[in-house]
mmCIF file of C-alpha atoms and ligand atoms in Angstrom:
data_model
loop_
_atom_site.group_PDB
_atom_site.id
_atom_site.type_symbol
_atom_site.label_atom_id
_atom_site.label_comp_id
_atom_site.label_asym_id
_atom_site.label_seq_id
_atom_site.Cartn_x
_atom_site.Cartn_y
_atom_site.Cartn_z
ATOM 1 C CA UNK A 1 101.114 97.329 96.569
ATOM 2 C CA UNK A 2 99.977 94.655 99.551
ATOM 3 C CA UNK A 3 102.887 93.367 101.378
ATOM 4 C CA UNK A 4 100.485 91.445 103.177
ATOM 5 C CA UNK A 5 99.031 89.042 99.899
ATOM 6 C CA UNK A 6 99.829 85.458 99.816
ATOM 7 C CA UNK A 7 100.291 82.761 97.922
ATOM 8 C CA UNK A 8 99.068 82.274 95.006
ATOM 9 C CA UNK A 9 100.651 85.617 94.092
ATOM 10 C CA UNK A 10 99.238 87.524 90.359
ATOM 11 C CA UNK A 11 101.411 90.453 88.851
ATOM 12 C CA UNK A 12 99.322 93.495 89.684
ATOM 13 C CA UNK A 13 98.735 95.212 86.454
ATOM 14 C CA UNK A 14 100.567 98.780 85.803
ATOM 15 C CA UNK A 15 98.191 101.802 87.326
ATOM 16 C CA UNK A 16 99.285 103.826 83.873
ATOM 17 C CA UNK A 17 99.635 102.500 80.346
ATOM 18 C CA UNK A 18 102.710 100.633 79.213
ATOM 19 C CA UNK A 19 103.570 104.029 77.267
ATOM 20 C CA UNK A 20 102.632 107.097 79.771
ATOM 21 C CA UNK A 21 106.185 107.573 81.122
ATOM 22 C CA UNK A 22 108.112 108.012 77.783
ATOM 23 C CA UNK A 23 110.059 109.281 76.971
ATOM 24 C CA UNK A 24 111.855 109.363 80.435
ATOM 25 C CA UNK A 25 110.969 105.429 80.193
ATOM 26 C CA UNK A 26 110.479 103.752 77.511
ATOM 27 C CA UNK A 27 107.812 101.096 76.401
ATOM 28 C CA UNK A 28 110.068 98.786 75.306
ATOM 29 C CA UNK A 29 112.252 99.011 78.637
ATOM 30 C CA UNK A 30 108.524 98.865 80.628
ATOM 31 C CA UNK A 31 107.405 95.688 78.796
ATOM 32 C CA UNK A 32 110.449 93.868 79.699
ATOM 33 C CA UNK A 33 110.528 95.366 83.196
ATOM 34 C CA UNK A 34 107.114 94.381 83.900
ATOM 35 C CA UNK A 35 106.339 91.848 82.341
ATOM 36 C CA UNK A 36 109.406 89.671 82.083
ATOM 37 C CA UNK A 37 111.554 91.042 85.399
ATOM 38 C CA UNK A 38 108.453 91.555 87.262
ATOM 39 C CA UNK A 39 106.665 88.730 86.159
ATOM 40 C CA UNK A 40 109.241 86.150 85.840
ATOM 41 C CA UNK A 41 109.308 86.832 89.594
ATOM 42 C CA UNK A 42 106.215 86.372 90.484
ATOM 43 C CA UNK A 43 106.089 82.859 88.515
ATOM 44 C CA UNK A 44 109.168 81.499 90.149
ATOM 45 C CA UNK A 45 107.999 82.299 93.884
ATOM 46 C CA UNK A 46 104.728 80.895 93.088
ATOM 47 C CA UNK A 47 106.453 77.785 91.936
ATOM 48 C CA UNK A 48 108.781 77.357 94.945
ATOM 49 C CA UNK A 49 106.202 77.368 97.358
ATOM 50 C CA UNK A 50 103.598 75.504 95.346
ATOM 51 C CA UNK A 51 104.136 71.954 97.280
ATOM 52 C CA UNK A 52 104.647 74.570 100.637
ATOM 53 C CA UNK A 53 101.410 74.835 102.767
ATOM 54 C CA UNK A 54 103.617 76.025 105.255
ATOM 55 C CA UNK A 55 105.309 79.073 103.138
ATOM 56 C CA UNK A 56 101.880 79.192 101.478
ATOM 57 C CA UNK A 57 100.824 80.832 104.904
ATOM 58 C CA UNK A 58 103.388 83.530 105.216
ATOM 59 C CA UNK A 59 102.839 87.152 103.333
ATOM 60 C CA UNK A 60 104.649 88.628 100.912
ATOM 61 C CA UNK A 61 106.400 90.715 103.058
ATOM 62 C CA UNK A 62 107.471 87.735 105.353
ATOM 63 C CA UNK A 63 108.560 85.290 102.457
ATOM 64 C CA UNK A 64 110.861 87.962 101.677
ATOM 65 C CA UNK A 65 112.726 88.362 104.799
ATOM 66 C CA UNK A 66 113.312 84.835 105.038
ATOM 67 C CA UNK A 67 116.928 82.596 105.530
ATOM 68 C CA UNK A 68 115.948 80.796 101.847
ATOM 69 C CA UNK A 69 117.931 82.601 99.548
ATOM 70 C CA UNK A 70 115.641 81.322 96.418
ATOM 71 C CA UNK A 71 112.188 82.379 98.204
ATOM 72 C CA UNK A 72 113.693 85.536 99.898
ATOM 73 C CA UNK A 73 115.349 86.464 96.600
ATOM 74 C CA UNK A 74 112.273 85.971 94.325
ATOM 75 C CA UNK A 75 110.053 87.232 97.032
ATOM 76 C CA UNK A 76 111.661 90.213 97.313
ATOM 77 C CA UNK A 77 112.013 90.726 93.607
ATOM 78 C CA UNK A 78 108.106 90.859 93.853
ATOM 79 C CA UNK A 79 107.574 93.086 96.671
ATOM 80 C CA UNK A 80 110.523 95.824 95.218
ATOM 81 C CA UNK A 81 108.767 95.733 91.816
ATOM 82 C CA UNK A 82 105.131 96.620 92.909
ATOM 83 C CA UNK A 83 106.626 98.939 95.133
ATOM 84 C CA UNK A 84 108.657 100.506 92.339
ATOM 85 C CA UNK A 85 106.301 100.912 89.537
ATOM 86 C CA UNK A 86 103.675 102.655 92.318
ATOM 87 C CA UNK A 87 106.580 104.957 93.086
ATOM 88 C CA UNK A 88 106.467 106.168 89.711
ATOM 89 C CA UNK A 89 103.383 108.347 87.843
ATOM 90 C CA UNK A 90 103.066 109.967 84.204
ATOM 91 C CA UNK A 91 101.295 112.933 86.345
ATOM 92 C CA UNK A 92 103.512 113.952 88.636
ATOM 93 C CA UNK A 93 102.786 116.399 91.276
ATOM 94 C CA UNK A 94 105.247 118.446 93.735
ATOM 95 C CA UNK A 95 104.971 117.489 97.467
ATOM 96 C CA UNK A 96 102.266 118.352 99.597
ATOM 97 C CA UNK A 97 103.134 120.873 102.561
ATOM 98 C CA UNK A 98 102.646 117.890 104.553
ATOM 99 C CA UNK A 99 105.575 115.887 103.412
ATOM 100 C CA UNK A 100 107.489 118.986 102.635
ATOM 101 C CA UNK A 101 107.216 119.682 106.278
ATOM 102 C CA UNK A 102 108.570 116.449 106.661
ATOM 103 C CA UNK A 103 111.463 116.650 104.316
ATOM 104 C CA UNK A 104 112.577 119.663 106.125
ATOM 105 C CA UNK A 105 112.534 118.147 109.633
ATOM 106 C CA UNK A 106 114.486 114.830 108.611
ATOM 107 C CA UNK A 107 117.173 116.707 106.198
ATOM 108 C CA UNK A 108 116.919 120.461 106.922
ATOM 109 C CA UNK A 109 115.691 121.018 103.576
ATOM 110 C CA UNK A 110 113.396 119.298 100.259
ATOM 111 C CA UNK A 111 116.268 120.078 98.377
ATOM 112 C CA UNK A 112 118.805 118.456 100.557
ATOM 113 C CA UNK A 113 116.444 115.108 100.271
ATOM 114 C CA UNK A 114 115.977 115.319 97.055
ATOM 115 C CA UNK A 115 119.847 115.337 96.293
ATOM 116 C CA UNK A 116 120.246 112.910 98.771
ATOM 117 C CA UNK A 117 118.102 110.097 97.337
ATOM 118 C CA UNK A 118 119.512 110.856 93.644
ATOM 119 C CA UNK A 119 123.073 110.486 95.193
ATOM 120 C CA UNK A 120 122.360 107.147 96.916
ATOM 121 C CA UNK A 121 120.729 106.024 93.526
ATOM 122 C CA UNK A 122 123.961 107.160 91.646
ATOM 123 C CA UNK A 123 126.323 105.577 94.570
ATOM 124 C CA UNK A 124 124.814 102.008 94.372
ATOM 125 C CA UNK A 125 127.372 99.534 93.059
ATOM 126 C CA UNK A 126 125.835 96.277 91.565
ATOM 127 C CA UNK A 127 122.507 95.998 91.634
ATOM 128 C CA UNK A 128 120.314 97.157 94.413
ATOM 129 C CA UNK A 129 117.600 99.268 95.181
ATOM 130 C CA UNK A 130 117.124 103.357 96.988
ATOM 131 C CA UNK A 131 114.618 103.315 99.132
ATOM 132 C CA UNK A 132 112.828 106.498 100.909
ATOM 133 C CA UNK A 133 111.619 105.491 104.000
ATOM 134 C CA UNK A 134 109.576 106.422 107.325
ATOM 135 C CA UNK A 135 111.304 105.436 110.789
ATOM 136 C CA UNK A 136 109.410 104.716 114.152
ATOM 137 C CA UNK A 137 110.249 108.422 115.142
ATOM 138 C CA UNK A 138 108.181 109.373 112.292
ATOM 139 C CA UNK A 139 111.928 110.838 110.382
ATOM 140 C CA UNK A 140 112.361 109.920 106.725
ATOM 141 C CA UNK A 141 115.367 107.925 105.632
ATOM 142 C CA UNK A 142 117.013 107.239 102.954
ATOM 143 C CA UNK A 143 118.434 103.526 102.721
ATOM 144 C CA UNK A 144 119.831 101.099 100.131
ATOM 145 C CA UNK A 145 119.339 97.440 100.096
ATOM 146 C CA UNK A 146 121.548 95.046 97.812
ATOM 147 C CA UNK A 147 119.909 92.510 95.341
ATOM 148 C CA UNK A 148 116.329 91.893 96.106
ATOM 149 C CA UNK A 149 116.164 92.748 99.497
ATOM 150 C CA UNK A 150 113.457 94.573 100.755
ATOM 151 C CA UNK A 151 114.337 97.492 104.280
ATOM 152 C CA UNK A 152 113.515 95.774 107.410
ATOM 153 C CA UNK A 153 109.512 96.074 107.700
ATOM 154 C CA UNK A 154 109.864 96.159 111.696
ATOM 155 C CA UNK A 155 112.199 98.997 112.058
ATOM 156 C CA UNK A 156 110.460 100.956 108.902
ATOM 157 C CA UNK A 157 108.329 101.919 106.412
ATOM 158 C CA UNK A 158 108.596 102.155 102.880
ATOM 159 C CA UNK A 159 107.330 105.420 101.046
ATOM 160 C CA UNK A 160 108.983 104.878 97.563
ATOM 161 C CA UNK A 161 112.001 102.853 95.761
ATOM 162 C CA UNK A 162 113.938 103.088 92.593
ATOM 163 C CA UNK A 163 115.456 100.131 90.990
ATOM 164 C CA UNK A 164 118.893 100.278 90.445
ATOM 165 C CA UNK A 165 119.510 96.984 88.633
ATOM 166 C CA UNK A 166 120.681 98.005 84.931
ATOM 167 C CA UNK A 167 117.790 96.267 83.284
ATOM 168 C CA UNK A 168 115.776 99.385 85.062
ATOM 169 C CA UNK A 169 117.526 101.325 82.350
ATOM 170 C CA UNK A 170 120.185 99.932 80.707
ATOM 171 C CA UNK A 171 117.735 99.570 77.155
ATOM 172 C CA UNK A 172 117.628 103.360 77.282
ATOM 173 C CA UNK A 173 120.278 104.977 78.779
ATOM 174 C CA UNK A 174 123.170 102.355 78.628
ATOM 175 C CA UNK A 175 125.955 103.950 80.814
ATOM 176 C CA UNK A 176 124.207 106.786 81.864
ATOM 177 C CA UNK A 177 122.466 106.238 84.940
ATOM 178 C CA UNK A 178 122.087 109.540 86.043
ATOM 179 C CA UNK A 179 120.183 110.360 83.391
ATOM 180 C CA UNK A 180 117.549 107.160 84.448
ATOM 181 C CA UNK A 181 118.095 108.949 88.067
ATOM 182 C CA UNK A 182 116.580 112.355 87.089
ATOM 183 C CA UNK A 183 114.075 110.902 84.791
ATOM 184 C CA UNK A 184 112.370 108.667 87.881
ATOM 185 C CA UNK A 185 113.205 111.945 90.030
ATOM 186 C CA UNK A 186 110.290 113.904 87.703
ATOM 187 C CA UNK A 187 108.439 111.016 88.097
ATOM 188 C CA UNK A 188 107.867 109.764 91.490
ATOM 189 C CA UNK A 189 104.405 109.438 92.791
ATOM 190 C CA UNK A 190 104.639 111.277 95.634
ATOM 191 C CA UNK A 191 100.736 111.214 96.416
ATOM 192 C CA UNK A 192 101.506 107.392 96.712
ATOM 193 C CA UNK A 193 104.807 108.127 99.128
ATOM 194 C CA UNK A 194 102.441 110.385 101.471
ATOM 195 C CA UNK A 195 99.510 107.667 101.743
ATOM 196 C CA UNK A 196 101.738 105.494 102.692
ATOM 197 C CA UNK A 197 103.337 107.081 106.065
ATOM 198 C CA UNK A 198 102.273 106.439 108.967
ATOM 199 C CA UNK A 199 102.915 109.582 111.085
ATOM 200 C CA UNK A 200 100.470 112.012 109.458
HETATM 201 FE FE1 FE2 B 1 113.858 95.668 88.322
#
């Protein structure tokens, strides 16, 4: 994803076919994810800052931080999404030693992360997003934001996310979130998560 694109924002395009990550997620919850959610997003922000030169010269990343609860909201719906489905791969691979090394000097253990982000997931009430994160201090963190809104880009930044509005999962799983939990757990990109920190 590039927090730093600007208007006239296009949905970027799913890195794996529509099908690669069933049955953990299906294609029918994908196609609506992508392209309706994901899409639907895109369309609106591009429409409320059509007549905007002004917004039309602020990224992404800034649109979505914004007072405006329509262009932070859809804004933020856009940068969460891309961010989401390039946390997630049909060829997953463990951690590198790297970020392993990592895990174990921000929560003691990769194992005590790991259980940590899937409890945050499962804790979310409403809709909202998990986020794994890199501080200033070079720690990882695990946050939550409410609605669309996206973890302070000053203060951190963002290795991976999972959606935790119901329409992430509520065609296959109904009820059963944790089940949607563990499914993105075995498939997070975490190649993607390590290119993205800073302190390596
Ligand atoms: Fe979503």
């Amino acid at each position: 994803m590039d927090p730093d694109k600007y208007y006239p924002f296009k949905a970027a395009p799913l890195a794996y076919d529509i099908k690669a990550l069933c049955p953990d997620i299906s294609e029918y919850t994908m196609y609506f994810h992508h392209d309706k959610h994901y899409c639907g997003y895109v369309d609106k922000l591009n429409g409320l800052i059509k007549n905007s030169p002004l917004m039309q010269n602020i990224p992404l990343e800034g649109l979505a931080m914004l007072d405006d609860d329509d262009i932070r909201k859809n804004a933020g719906g856009v940068y969460n999404h891309e961010m989401y489905f390039s946390s997630l791969t049909p060829q997953y691979r463990e951690p590198s030693a790297k970020m392993i090394k990592k895990m174990n000097e921000s929560f003691g253990s990769a194992e005590k992360m790991m259980s940590s982000l899937a409890g945050a997931a499962m804790d979310i009430t409403g809709s909202g997003w998990v986020w794994l994160a890199e501080n200033r201090n070079g720690r990882l963190e695990i946050l939550v934001t409410k609605d669309q809104d996206i973890i302070d880009p000053d203060k951190y930044s963002p290795l991976l996310n999972i959606d935790l509005w119901e329409h992430a999962y509520y065609l296959d799983r109904q009820n059963r979130r944790n089940e949607y939990i563990q499914a993105v757990m075995n498939s997070i990109n975490w190649i993607g998560a390590e290119n993205r920190m800073k302190d390596i």
